[in-house]
Structure formats: structure tokens, C-alpha cells
Tab-separated table of C-alpha atoms and ligand atoms in Angstrom:
chain	number	residue	atom	x	y	z
A	328	MET	CA	0.000	0.000	0.000
A	329	GLU	CA	1.176	3.535	-0.610
A	330	LYS	CA	2.136	5.712	2.330
A	331	ASP	CA	0.423	8.944	1.481
A	332	LYS	CA	-2.605	9.856	3.581
A	333	ARG	CA	-1.598	7.411	6.337
A	334	VAL	CA	-5.249	6.588	6.934
A	335	ILE	CA	-6.563	3.013	6.727
A	336	LEU	CA	-10.327	2.655	6.484
A	337	ALA	CA	-11.818	0.019	8.820
A	338	LEU	CA	-14.754	-1.031	6.665
A	339	ASP	CA	-16.936	-2.566	9.371
A	340	VAL	CA	-20.227	-2.134	7.523
A	341	THR	CA	-22.576	-5.041	6.878
A	342	SER	CA	-23.904	-4.558	3.370
A	343	ARG	CA	-22.319	-4.445	-0.062
A	344	SER	CA	-24.083	-1.208	-0.895
A	345	ASP	CA	-22.746	0.547	2.214
A	346	ALA	CA	-19.274	-0.837	1.543
A	347	LEU	CA	-19.263	0.471	-2.031
A	348	ARG	CA	-20.783	3.817	-1.054
A	349	VAL	CA	-18.179	4.471	1.646
A	350	VAL	CA	-15.223	3.254	-0.405
A	351	GLU	CA	-16.223	5.289	-3.455
A	352	ALA	CA	-16.482	8.370	-1.244
A	353	VAL	CA	-13.100	7.995	0.467
A	354	ARG	CA	-10.930	6.111	-2.030
A	355	ASP	CA	-8.724	9.131	-2.761
A	356	HIS	CA	-8.301	9.946	0.921
A	357	VAL	CA	-7.191	6.623	2.402
A	358	ASP	CA	-4.231	4.344	1.637
A	359	ALA	CA	-5.850	0.970	2.345
A	360	ILE	CA	-9.037	-0.780	3.375
A	361	LYS	CA	-9.144	-3.054	6.411
A	362	ILE	CA	-11.776	-5.776	6.159
A	363	ASN	CA	-12.946	-7.616	9.254
A	364	TRP	CA	-15.480	-10.365	10.025
A	365	PRO	CA	-18.625	-8.185	10.011
A	366	LEU	CA	-18.361	-7.432	6.289
A	367	ILE	CA	-17.056	-10.872	5.304
A	368	LEU	CA	-19.882	-12.623	7.171
A	369	ALA	CA	-22.498	-10.253	5.783
A	370	VAL	CA	-21.589	-10.353	2.101
A	371	GLY	CA	-19.088	-13.198	1.649
A	372	PRO	CA	-15.303	-13.400	1.267
A	373	ASP	CA	-15.294	-12.360	-2.402
A	374	ILE	CA	-15.600	-8.800	-1.089
A	375	ILE	CA	-11.837	-9.053	-0.440
A	376	ARG	CA	-11.155	-9.374	-4.176
A	377	ASP	CA	-13.699	-6.715	-5.118
A	378	MET	CA	-12.167	-4.197	-2.728
A	379	SER	CA	-8.608	-5.130	-3.667
A	380	LYS	CA	-9.341	-3.854	-7.184
A	381	ILE	CA	-9.921	-0.411	-5.656
A	382	LYS	CA	-7.345	-0.222	-2.834
A	383	ALA	CA	-4.876	-2.421	-0.982
A	384	VAL	CA	-6.807	-4.668	1.412
A	385	ILE	CA	-5.599	-5.656	4.868
A	386	CYS	CA	-7.559	-8.661	6.089
A	387	ASP	CA	-8.238	-8.482	9.780
A	388	MET	CA	-9.361	-11.913	10.916
A	389	LYS	CA	-7.016	-11.641	13.918
A	390	ILE	CA	-5.795	-15.120	13.100
A	391	ALA	CA	-5.021	-17.112	16.257
A	392	ASP	CA	-4.583	-20.834	15.732
A	393	ILE	CA	-1.982	-23.578	15.439
A	394	PRO	CA	0.624	-23.079	12.690
A	395	ASN	CA	-1.009	-25.374	10.123
A	396	THR	CA	-4.441	-23.792	10.473
A	397	ASN	CA	-2.920	-20.309	10.412
A	398	ARG	CA	-1.144	-21.200	7.177
A	399	LEU	CA	-4.357	-22.450	5.575
A	400	ILE	CA	-6.281	-19.310	6.599
A	401	VAL	CA	-3.572	-16.985	5.298
A	402	GLU	CA	-3.225	-18.867	1.997
A	403	GLN	CA	-6.957	-18.574	1.370
A	404	THR	CA	-6.959	-14.896	2.301
A	405	MET	CA	-4.006	-13.957	0.111
A	406	ALA	CA	-5.503	-15.953	-2.786
A	407	LYS	CA	-8.551	-13.682	-2.564
A	408	GLY	CA	-6.401	-10.621	-3.185
A	409	ALA	CA	-5.433	-9.382	0.279
A	410	SER	CA	-2.188	-7.423	0.481
A	411	ALA	CA	-1.633	-8.187	4.153
A	412	VAL	CA	-3.178	-10.011	7.114
A	413	ILE	CA	-3.461	-9.412	10.838
A	414	CYS	CA	-2.745	-12.133	13.386
A	415	HIS	CA	-2.555	-12.483	17.130
A	416	GLY	CA	0.817	-13.193	18.714
A	417	PHE	CA	-0.266	-14.943	21.932
A	418	THR	CA	-0.372	-18.213	19.996
A	419	GLY	CA	3.439	-18.196	19.922
A	420	GLU	CA	6.323	-17.797	17.521
A	421	ASP	CA	5.612	-20.902	15.419
A	422	SER	CA	2.037	-19.765	14.733
A	423	VAL	CA	3.100	-16.220	13.829
A	424	LYS	CA	5.882	-17.550	11.620
A	425	ALA	CA	3.381	-19.720	9.772
A	426	CYS	CA	1.430	-16.549	8.930
A	427	VAL	CA	4.589	-14.696	7.919
A	428	ASP	CA	5.696	-17.521	5.607
A	429	ALA	CA	2.268	-17.892	3.996
A	430	ALA	CA	1.855	-14.128	3.495
A	431	GLY	CA	5.363	-13.453	2.207
A	432	GLY	CA	6.031	-11.310	5.278
A	433	GLN	CA	2.898	-9.169	4.915
A	434	VAL	CA	1.687	-9.649	8.480
A	435	PHE	CA	0.769	-7.256	11.273
A	436	VAL	CA	0.763	-8.668	14.802
A	437	VAL	CA	-1.708	-7.345	17.382
A	438	THR	CA	0.011	-6.072	20.545
A	439	GLU	CA	-1.811	-3.993	23.176
A	440	MET	CA	-5.440	-3.607	22.138
A	441	SER	CA	-7.064	-0.180	22.042
A	442	HIS	CA	-10.240	-0.785	24.071
A	443	PRO	CA	-10.368	-0.612	27.905
A	444	GLY	CA	-10.216	-4.412	28.166
A	445	GLY	CA	-6.962	-4.295	26.220
A	446	LYS	CA	-5.260	-3.306	29.459
A	447	GLN	CA	-6.343	-6.520	31.152
A	448	PHE	CA	-4.479	-9.225	29.248
A	449	THR	CA	-2.783	-7.690	26.203
A	450	ALA	CA	-1.030	-4.736	27.886
A	451	PRO	CA	1.101	-6.814	30.275
A	452	VAL	CA	2.548	-8.866	27.392
A	453	ALA	CA	2.518	-6.221	24.641
A	454	ASP	CA	6.285	-5.648	24.728
A	455	LYS	CA	6.872	-9.368	24.265
A	456	LEU	CA	4.334	-9.507	21.433
A	457	ALA	CA	6.127	-6.635	19.697
A	458	GLY	CA	9.467	-8.442	20.108
A	459	LEU	CA	7.892	-11.568	18.659
A	460	ALA	CA	6.603	-9.643	15.638
A	461	LYS	CA	10.151	-8.525	14.973
A	462	SER	CA	11.843	-11.886	15.465
A	463	ALA	CA	9.208	-13.688	13.372
A	464	GLY	CA	9.777	-11.365	10.405
A	465	ALA	CA	6.411	-9.612	10.409
A	466	ARG	CA	5.843	-6.356	8.541
A	467	GLY	CA	4.562	-4.550	11.598
A	468	ILE	CA	2.350	-4.374	14.632
A	469	VAL	CA	-1.045	-3.044	15.666
A	470	ALA	CA	-0.770	-0.580	18.584
A	471	PRO	CA	-3.383	1.581	20.368
A	472	ALA	CA	-4.061	5.190	19.365
A	473	THR	CA	-5.985	5.423	22.636
A	474	ARG	CA	-2.629	5.200	24.481
A	475	PRO	CA	-0.044	7.060	22.376
A	476	GLU	CA	2.612	6.622	25.047
A	477	ARG	CA	2.397	2.883	24.409
A	478	ILE	CA	2.967	3.465	20.697
A	479	SER	CA	6.237	5.220	21.655
A	480	ASP	CA	7.259	2.333	23.947
A	481	LEU	CA	6.505	-0.280	21.319
A	482	ARG	CA	8.303	1.698	18.597
A	483	LYS	CA	11.509	1.369	20.625
A	484	ILE	CA	11.158	-2.414	20.568
A	485	ILE	CA	10.347	-2.907	16.886
A	486	GLY	CA	12.720	-0.382	15.306
A	487	GLY	CA	11.795	0.111	11.674
A	488	LEU	CA	8.755	-2.175	11.485
A	489	GLU	CA	5.463	-0.461	10.677
A	490	ILE	CA	2.822	0.511	13.238
A	491	ILE	CA	-0.835	0.633	12.268
A	492	SER	CA	-2.947	2.193	14.973
A	493	PRO	CA	-6.695	1.850	15.687
A	494	GLY	CA	-8.697	3.785	18.262
A	495	VAL	CA	-8.962	7.211	16.634
A	496	GLY	CA	-12.373	8.889	16.787
A	497	ALA	CA	-15.069	6.619	18.236
A	498	GLN	CA	-12.671	5.135	20.826
A	499	GLY	CA	-11.345	8.555	21.842
A	500	GLY	CA	-7.863	8.554	20.282
A	501	ASN	CA	-6.472	11.411	18.234
A	502	ALA	CA	-4.797	11.041	14.831
A	503	SER	CA	-1.969	13.536	15.268
A	504	ASP	CA	-1.065	12.207	18.722
A	505	ALA	CA	-0.811	8.658	17.372
A	506	ILE	CA	1.364	9.707	14.431
A	507	ARG	CA	3.546	11.902	16.638
A	508	ALA	CA	4.057	8.934	18.968
A	509	GLY	CA	5.379	6.847	16.098
A	510	ALA	CA	2.450	5.301	14.228
A	511	ASP	CA	2.834	4.992	10.453
A	512	TYR	CA	-0.907	4.776	9.777
A	513	ILE	CA	-4.093	5.283	11.731
A	514	ILE	CA	-6.982	2.834	11.324
A	515	VAL	CA	-10.405	4.486	11.435
A	516	GLY	CA	-13.859	2.961	11.164
A	517	ARG	CA	-16.920	4.604	12.665
A	518	ALA	CA	-15.612	8.173	12.502
A	519	ILE	CA	-15.616	7.716	8.717
A	520	TYR	CA	-18.364	5.248	7.794
A	521	GLU	CA	-20.934	6.588	10.271
A	522	SER	CA	-20.301	10.175	9.208
A	523	PRO	CA	-23.006	11.851	7.098
A	524	ASP	CA	-20.105	12.852	4.823
A	525	PRO	CA	-17.450	10.071	4.857
A	526	ARG	CA	-15.289	11.857	2.284
A	527	ASP	CA	-15.093	14.985	4.381
A	528	ALA	CA	-14.417	12.922	7.518
A	529	ALA	CA	-11.524	11.101	5.810
A	530	MET	CA	-10.086	14.367	4.522
A	531	ARG	CA	-10.222	15.885	8.010
A	532	LEU	CA	-8.444	12.864	9.447
A	533	ALA	CA	-5.734	13.076	6.779
A	534	ASN	CA	-5.245	16.732	7.734
A	535	GLU	CA	-5.068	15.808	11.406
A	536	VAL	CA	-2.419	13.204	10.529
A	537	LYS	CA	-0.306	15.903	8.839
A	538	LYS	CA	-0.195	17.862	12.090
A	539	GLY	CA	1.572	14.915	13.726
A	540	LEU	CA	4.244	14.436	11.058
B	755	O7E	O1	-13.351	2.164	16.500
B	755	O7E	P1	-13.460	2.204	15.027
B	755	O7E	O2	-14.851	2.182	14.517
B	755	O7E	O3	-12.623	3.318	14.420
B	755	O7E	O4	-12.838	0.818	14.466
B	755	O7E	C1	-11.567	0.386	14.829
B	755	O7E	C2	-11.184	-0.849	14.030
B	755	O7E	O5	-9.900	-1.286	14.469
B	755	O7E	C3	-12.113	-2.028	14.172
B	755	O7E	O6	-12.146	-2.711	12.926
B	755	O7E	C4	-11.455	-2.909	15.218
B	755	O7E	O7	-11.713	-4.269	15.004
B	755	O7E	C5	-9.977	-2.599	14.976
B	755	O7E	N1	-9.105	-2.722	16.161
B	755	O7E	C6	-9.318	-1.969	17.276
B	755	O7E	O8	-10.247	-1.155	17.344
B	755	O7E	N2	-8.494	-2.129	18.369
B	755	O7E	C7	-7.436	-2.972	18.388
B	755	O7E	O9	-6.720	-3.046	19.368
B	755	O7E	C8	-7.173	-3.719	17.222
B	755	O7E	C9	-7.984	-3.539	16.122
B	755	O7E	C10	-7.574	-4.117	14.903
B	755	O7E	O10	-7.919	-3.714	13.834
B	755	O7E	O11	-6.683	-5.075	14.962
B	755	O7E	C11	-6.116	-5.331	13.837
B	755	O7E	C12	-5.664	-4.070	13.114
């Protein structure tokens, strides 16, 4: 994906018409589309290929299984046109490596999650998860825009790997703070797709990102 607007759209809508409407509105103002279970379950996995013809697609199934099953999931996802996948790291190095091998390195590993519950189990092991992402050869990590200080901490562990950061807008995080703390991209869902004017919302977020560069 290009690194221009530094905004990734979290397309958590549940109909094809909403997906197309939002993507058509914001396609020039985001760098990639993140697709998660709500849309895949609502309209079917071929939406990955359809969207990949418009923008790079990051598939966010938060894969978390044994290495062989992880490999099978990633192979199917990449065959549908995804540019990258997201996996959990708590399953261990062999499981993450299976994703990395099957995706040609195009893997982001979840570290500390952005919601309040993310502090409960993911925060205490987030540094280790970031280290694992690096040693397993992943492309980057997912780190919380709701806690920019944690983005800074995790950046120190991963060096030059990429950070994609959810939690801006509906969860209370701020785009410029996340970028200033070391995120490469922000991930935004509701603040864009629930807006009466998604294009304007995406443009505003891209401007907010610029303030943090
Ligand atoms: O709050 P929103 O509507 O802007 O949506 C945020 C999106 O980021 C949503 O798809 C959610 O599943 C995802 N997300 C988080 O909100 N917090 C996390 O810690 C991790 C993710 C995520 O996307 O993980 C993989 C990138």
C-alpha cells in the first residue's frame, strides 16, 4: 500500500451497498481498506477481491490458531487478493511464523489492544508480542491510538517495522497524537463510515495526521 494519507479505512459495515458507497467516497483519501469479520460474514469473502481492485486490502481476521491452520487461513486470504493479514501473537512464535511464511512477510501482529479491556491481558505482554513480531519477520504491529505513550514504547522495541494504529475517533484517540508517537498509519472505522459525509471525515483525518508528522 502507498504511504500517502496514512489513513486506513476500517470497513466494518454489513452490506455491499454501504461498503461500495463508503469506499467510493473515500478512495482518494485513504491508503488501504481493512476488512474484518462483520463485512465478510455479511456479504461473503469475495468482497476481499472486489475491494482489492480499488485499494490495498488488509484482512483483519485476527488469526489465532496452530501453525497449520494459520497457514491455511492466510493462503486462502491472500488468494482472494489481500495485500496483508493481521494475526494475534499470543499463539506463539511458530504460529506467527506460519502466517509470515504464507503471506510473504505481509503480516501485522496485534500487541496492546485499544479498548479498555486491552489493558487486562494484552497490555502486560505487549512488549513481548512486539518483540515476537520482529523476530518472526512480520511487517509490523497493531498498537493503540488510545494510548499514544504505548505506541512510543513499542516503537523502541520494533525499530523500523510499521505501526498501524486503531482507536482514533469513536474510541477517543487522536490522529496527530498517534502519528507523533510513532504510528505509520491510523486505522479508522466509525468516525468515517458513520459520518453523514465520509469523504469529508476522511479528509479531516488526513489533515489531522499531517499535524503529527
Ligand atoms: O473504533 P473504530 O470504529 O474506528 O474501528 C476500529 C477498528 O480497528 C475495528 O475494525 C477494530 O476491530 C480494529 N481494532 C481496534 O479497534 N483495536 C485494536 O486493538 C485492534 C484492532 C484491529 O484492527 O486489529 C487489527 C488491526
